[in-house]
Amino acid sequence: DTGVSQDPRHKITKRGQNVTFRCDPISEHNRLYWYRQTLGQGPEFLTYFQNEAQLEKSRLLSDRFSAERPKGSFSTLEIQRTEQGDSAMYLCASSSDPGLYGYTFGSGTRLTVV
Amino acid sequence: AQKITQTQPGMFVQEKEAVTLDCTYDTSDPSYGLFWYKQPSSGEMIFLIYQGSYDQQNATEGRYSLNFQKARKSANLVISASQLGDSAMYFCAMPRSPLMDSSYKLIFGSGTRLLVRP
């Protein structure tokens, strides 16, 4: 297992377009997290899955954002009608119960909305 | 509410010298943990070190050690013998209290940019 994988590494999109990011967690990890990091700031929590269930969503996750984790494996984060304010690094992390075990981040997807 | 504060936006250190990066935290939990992560310009968050609030000794991992002062609510990262490859952003983080929710999501500080001079 090579760790948490995120794809793509970089994405440039025009304002108003939809984008989708993928995260492949460590295979035995049942918890998966999405964070957003804007320039000069620490990551901020967006949403969290335990297996296939999305258990929590931050207020940062507007109606234009949706995340899925079908079958409790990989996860996707979709942003519809992108805005310039969505430009950020989107980080995925995974862990095992009891929650902190093996907490590992991916390399992130850097989104630029032009 | 839980909070992590990193008051040093940027730090310089001479190669081979030691440097301390500050982190203070606020929590009312009797039991908690603190993480330090390194983020190079490539973007990935690299786990460095973890300190549990009930650990008897300060955590150490190679050249990284934690100066954990529970009464002062500080968990400063000490990097000994700095190397050029240590130049990066450094983040202190704490899991959200399990008394509040069971997600274990991390709360991060704003980070410190460390630049190692040759």
Short mmCIF file of C-alpha atoms in Angstrom, two decimals:
data_model
loop_
_atom_site.label_atom_id
_atom_site.label_comp_id
_atom_site.label_asym_id
_atom_site.label_seq_id
_atom_site.Cartn_x
_atom_site.Cartn_y
_atom_site.Cartn_z
CA ASP A 1 0.00 0.00 0.00
CA THR A 2 1.47 3.33 -1.07
CA GLY A 3 -0.53 5.60 1.21
CA VAL A 4 -3.34 8.00 0.42
CA SER A 5 -3.58 8.92 -3.27
CA GLN A 6 -5.28 11.98 -4.68
CA ASP A 7 -6.03 12.75 -8.28
CA PRO A 8 -5.47 15.10 -10.00
CA ARG A 9 -2.55 16.88 -8.33
CA HIS A 10 -3.41 20.14 -10.03
CA LYS A 11 -6.59 21.41 -11.67
CA ILE A 12 -7.15 24.71 -13.44
CA THR A 13 -10.75 25.44 -14.35
CA LYS A 14 -12.83 28.33 -15.56
CA ARG A 15 -15.32 29.92 -13.22
CA GLY A 16 -18.68 28.22 -13.49
CA GLN A 17 -17.33 24.83 -14.49
CA ASN A 18 -17.77 21.66 -12.41
CA VAL A 19 -14.77 19.77 -11.08
CA THR A 20 -14.37 16.39 -9.39
CA PHE A 21 -11.49 15.17 -7.27
CA ARG A 22 -10.73 11.62 -6.23
CA CYS A 23 -9.15 10.24 -3.08
CA ASP A 24 -8.01 6.64 -2.60
CA PRO A 25 -7.40 6.00 1.10
CA ILE A 26 -5.19 3.37 2.65
CA SER A 27 -7.12 0.18 2.00
CA GLU A 28 -7.70 -0.90 5.60
CA HIS A 29 -8.73 2.57 6.78
CA ASN A 30 -12.45 2.99 7.39
CA ARG A 31 -12.38 6.74 8.08
CA LEU A 32 -11.88 9.30 5.34
CA TYR A 33 -11.64 13.09 5.69
CA TRP A 34 -11.62 16.03 3.28
CA TYR A 35 -9.95 19.31 4.23
CA ARG A 36 -9.53 22.59 2.39
CA GLN A 37 -6.45 24.76 2.73
CA THR A 38 -6.27 28.32 1.43
CA LEU A 39 -3.01 30.16 0.95
CA GLY A 40 -1.21 30.92 4.20
CA GLN A 41 -3.67 29.04 6.36
CA GLY A 42 -3.91 25.66 8.02
CA PRO A 43 -6.27 23.03 6.61
CA GLU A 44 -9.94 23.31 7.55
CA PHE A 45 -12.26 20.34 7.90
CA LEU A 46 -14.87 19.87 5.17
CA THR A 47 -16.44 16.45 5.62
CA TYR A 48 -15.89 12.99 7.06
CA PHE A 49 -16.91 9.43 6.17
CA GLN A 50 -16.95 6.32 8.24
CA ASN A 51 -17.07 3.52 5.72
CA GLU A 52 -19.65 4.66 3.16
CA ALA A 53 -21.61 6.89 5.53
CA GLN A 54 -21.02 10.63 5.42
CA LEU A 55 -21.30 11.48 9.11
CA GLU A 56 -20.43 15.14 9.23
CA LYS A 57 -20.27 18.14 6.92
CA SER A 58 -18.75 21.50 7.78
CA ARG A 59 -20.60 24.75 7.22
CA LEU A 60 -17.79 25.46 4.73
CA LEU A 61 -19.36 22.84 2.48
CA SER A 62 -21.91 24.87 0.57
CA ASP A 63 -24.67 23.36 -1.58
CA ARG A 64 -22.28 23.45 -4.53
CA PHE A 65 -20.07 20.85 -2.86
CA SER A 66 -20.89 17.17 -2.68
CA ALA A 67 -18.83 14.23 -1.52
CA GLU A 68 -19.38 10.51 -1.88
CA ARG A 69 -17.69 7.35 -0.80
CA PRO A 70 -19.42 4.47 -2.55
CA LYS A 71 -18.79 1.06 -1.00
CA GLY A 72 -16.56 2.64 1.61
CA SER A 73 -13.51 2.66 -0.62
CA PHE A 74 -12.42 5.69 -2.69
CA SER A 75 -14.11 9.05 -2.30
CA THR A 76 -14.96 11.86 -4.69
CA LEU A 77 -15.42 15.54 -3.97
CA GLU A 78 -17.37 17.50 -6.59
CA ILE A 79 -17.64 21.25 -6.80
CA GLN A 80 -20.36 22.60 -9.06
CA ARG A 81 -20.36 26.05 -10.64
CA THR A 82 -16.89 26.84 -9.33
CA GLU A 83 -16.11 30.31 -8.02
CA GLN A 84 -12.75 32.02 -7.62
CA GLY A 85 -13.07 31.64 -3.87
CA ASP A 86 -12.94 27.86 -4.32
CA SER A 87 -9.27 28.14 -5.31
CA ALA A 88 -7.43 26.16 -2.65
CA MET A 89 -5.61 22.94 -1.86
CA TYR A 90 -8.02 20.07 -1.19
CA LEU A 91 -6.50 17.47 1.10
CA CYS A 92 -7.76 13.99 1.82
CA ALA A 93 -6.81 11.94 4.88
CA SER A 94 -7.69 8.50 6.16
CA SER A 95 -7.40 6.63 9.43
CA SER A 96 -8.54 3.54 11.27
CA ASP A 97 -10.64 3.29 14.38
CA PRO A 98 -10.27 4.35 17.12
CA GLY A 99 -9.90 7.36 14.87
CA LEU A 100 -6.36 8.55 15.12
CA TYR A 101 -4.61 5.34 14.26
CA GLY A 102 -2.46 5.80 11.19
CA TYR A 103 -3.94 9.24 10.35
CA THR A 104 -2.39 9.85 6.92
CA PHE A 105 -2.78 12.67 4.42
CA GLY A 106 -2.60 12.53 0.67
CA SER A 107 -0.58 14.97 -1.44
CA GLY A 108 -3.61 17.10 -2.16
CA THR A 109 -5.30 18.54 -5.23
CA ARG A 110 -4.50 22.18 -5.93
CA LEU A 111 -7.48 23.88 -7.57
CA THR A 112 -7.17 27.19 -9.40
CA VAL A 113 -10.35 28.84 -10.65
CA VAL A 114 -9.72 31.48 -13.32
CA ALA B 1 -13.94 25.88 21.97
CA GLN B 2 -10.73 24.19 20.99
CA LYS B 3 -8.09 26.35 19.38
CA ILE B 4 -4.50 26.06 18.18
CA THR B 5 -2.34 29.17 18.01
CA GLN B 6 0.96 29.48 16.18
CA THR B 7 2.28 32.99 16.62
CA GLN B 8 5.35 32.80 14.37
CA PRO B 9 4.37 33.31 10.71
CA GLY B 10 7.99 32.84 9.63
CA MET B 11 11.30 31.73 11.12
CA PHE B 12 14.89 31.61 9.90
CA VAL B 13 17.51 29.20 11.18
CA GLN B 14 21.08 28.57 10.19
CA GLU B 15 21.86 25.12 8.86
CA LYS B 16 22.99 22.70 11.61
CA GLU B 17 21.47 24.82 14.38
CA ALA B 18 18.40 23.98 16.46
CA VAL B 19 15.10 25.82 16.14
CA THR B 20 11.92 25.92 18.23
CA LEU B 21 8.51 26.42 16.65
CA ASP B 22 5.82 27.58 19.06
CA CYS B 23 2.35 26.13 19.51
CA THR B 24 -0.19 26.92 22.20
CA TYR B 25 -3.56 25.29 22.49
CA ASP B 26 -6.84 25.68 24.26
CA THR B 27 -9.01 22.78 25.31
CA SER B 28 -11.09 21.82 28.29
CA ASP B 29 -10.65 18.10 27.70
CA PRO B 30 -8.72 16.23 30.36
CA SER B 31 -7.29 13.93 27.68
CA TYR B 32 -6.09 15.12 24.29
CA GLY B 33 -3.33 14.77 21.76
CA LEU B 34 -1.20 17.10 19.70
CA PHE B 35 0.28 16.55 16.26
CA TRP B 36 2.96 18.33 14.30
CA TYR B 37 2.98 18.15 10.50
CA LYS B 38 5.46 19.36 7.90
CA GLN B 39 4.18 20.65 4.58
CA PRO B 40 6.80 21.17 1.85
CA SER B 41 6.03 23.31 -1.17
CA SER B 42 4.74 20.19 -2.96
CA GLY B 43 1.73 20.24 -0.65
CA GLU B 44 1.62 16.91 1.16
CA MET B 45 1.17 16.91 4.93
CA ILE B 46 3.90 14.81 6.51
CA PHE B 47 3.37 13.53 10.04
CA LEU B 48 6.30 14.38 12.31
CA ILE B 49 5.43 13.71 15.93
CA TYR B 50 2.55 13.09 18.33
CA GLN B 51 2.19 13.91 22.03
CA GLY B 52 -0.55 12.55 24.24
CA SER B 53 -1.58 14.65 27.20
CA TYR B 54 -1.01 11.79 29.63
CA ASP B 55 2.33 10.69 28.17
CA GLN B 56 4.90 10.75 30.93
CA GLN B 57 7.73 11.89 28.70
CA ASN B 58 8.05 14.43 25.94
CA ALA B 59 7.79 12.81 22.53
CA THR B 60 10.89 12.44 20.35
CA GLU B 61 11.29 11.21 16.78
CA GLY B 62 14.81 11.44 15.44
CA ARG B 63 15.71 15.14 15.13
CA TYR B 64 12.22 16.20 16.24
CA SER B 65 11.19 16.58 19.85
CA LEU B 66 8.30 18.18 21.65
CA ASN B 67 8.73 20.60 24.51
CA PHE B 68 5.36 19.83 26.11
CA GLN B 69 4.36 22.10 28.98
CA LYS B 70 0.89 21.08 30.00
CA ALA B 71 0.35 23.81 32.60
CA ARG B 72 1.18 26.45 30.01
CA LYS B 73 -0.79 24.62 27.31
CA SER B 74 2.15 24.71 24.96
CA ALA B 75 3.60 22.03 22.71
CA ASN B 76 6.60 23.53 20.97
CA LEU B 77 8.42 21.58 18.26
CA VAL B 78 12.20 21.49 18.49
CA ILE B 79 14.17 20.58 15.38
CA SER B 80 17.80 19.83 16.11
CA ALA B 81 20.65 20.09 13.59
CA SER B 82 18.53 21.83 10.93
CA GLN B 83 18.96 20.72 7.34
CA LEU B 84 18.15 22.56 4.12
CA GLY B 85 15.38 20.04 3.51
CA ASP B 86 13.64 21.20 6.68
CA SER B 87 12.54 24.38 4.90
CA ALA B 88 8.75 24.06 4.81
CA MET B 89 5.51 25.05 6.53
CA TYR B 90 4.96 23.46 9.94
CA PHE B 91 1.52 22.96 11.44
CA CYS B 92 0.44 22.10 14.95
CA ALA B 93 -2.91 20.27 15.19
CA MET B 94 -5.28 18.78 17.72
CA PRO B 95 -8.14 16.33 17.21
CA ARG B 96 -11.61 17.64 17.85
CA SER B 97 -12.73 16.57 21.30
CA PRO B 98 -14.37 13.14 21.33
CA LEU B 99 -16.72 14.64 23.92
CA MET B 100 -18.05 16.89 21.14
CA ASP B 101 -18.15 14.35 18.32
CA SER B 102 -16.55 11.10 17.28
CA SER B 103 -15.05 12.29 14.01
CA TYR B 104 -11.47 12.92 15.22
CA LYS B 105 -11.18 15.68 12.69
CA LEU B 106 -8.06 17.79 13.19
CA ILE B 107 -8.01 21.46 14.17
CA PHE B 108 -4.93 23.18 12.77
CA GLY B 109 -3.01 26.31 13.62
CA SER B 110 -2.11 28.81 10.94
CA GLY B 111 1.38 27.43 10.55
CA THR B 112 4.98 28.64 10.67
CA ARG B 113 7.13 28.91 7.57
CA LEU B 114 10.66 27.78 8.36
CA LEU B 115 13.56 28.75 6.13
CA VAL B 116 16.92 27.07 6.71
CA ARG B 117 19.88 29.17 5.58
CA PRO B 118 23.03 27.46 4.27
#
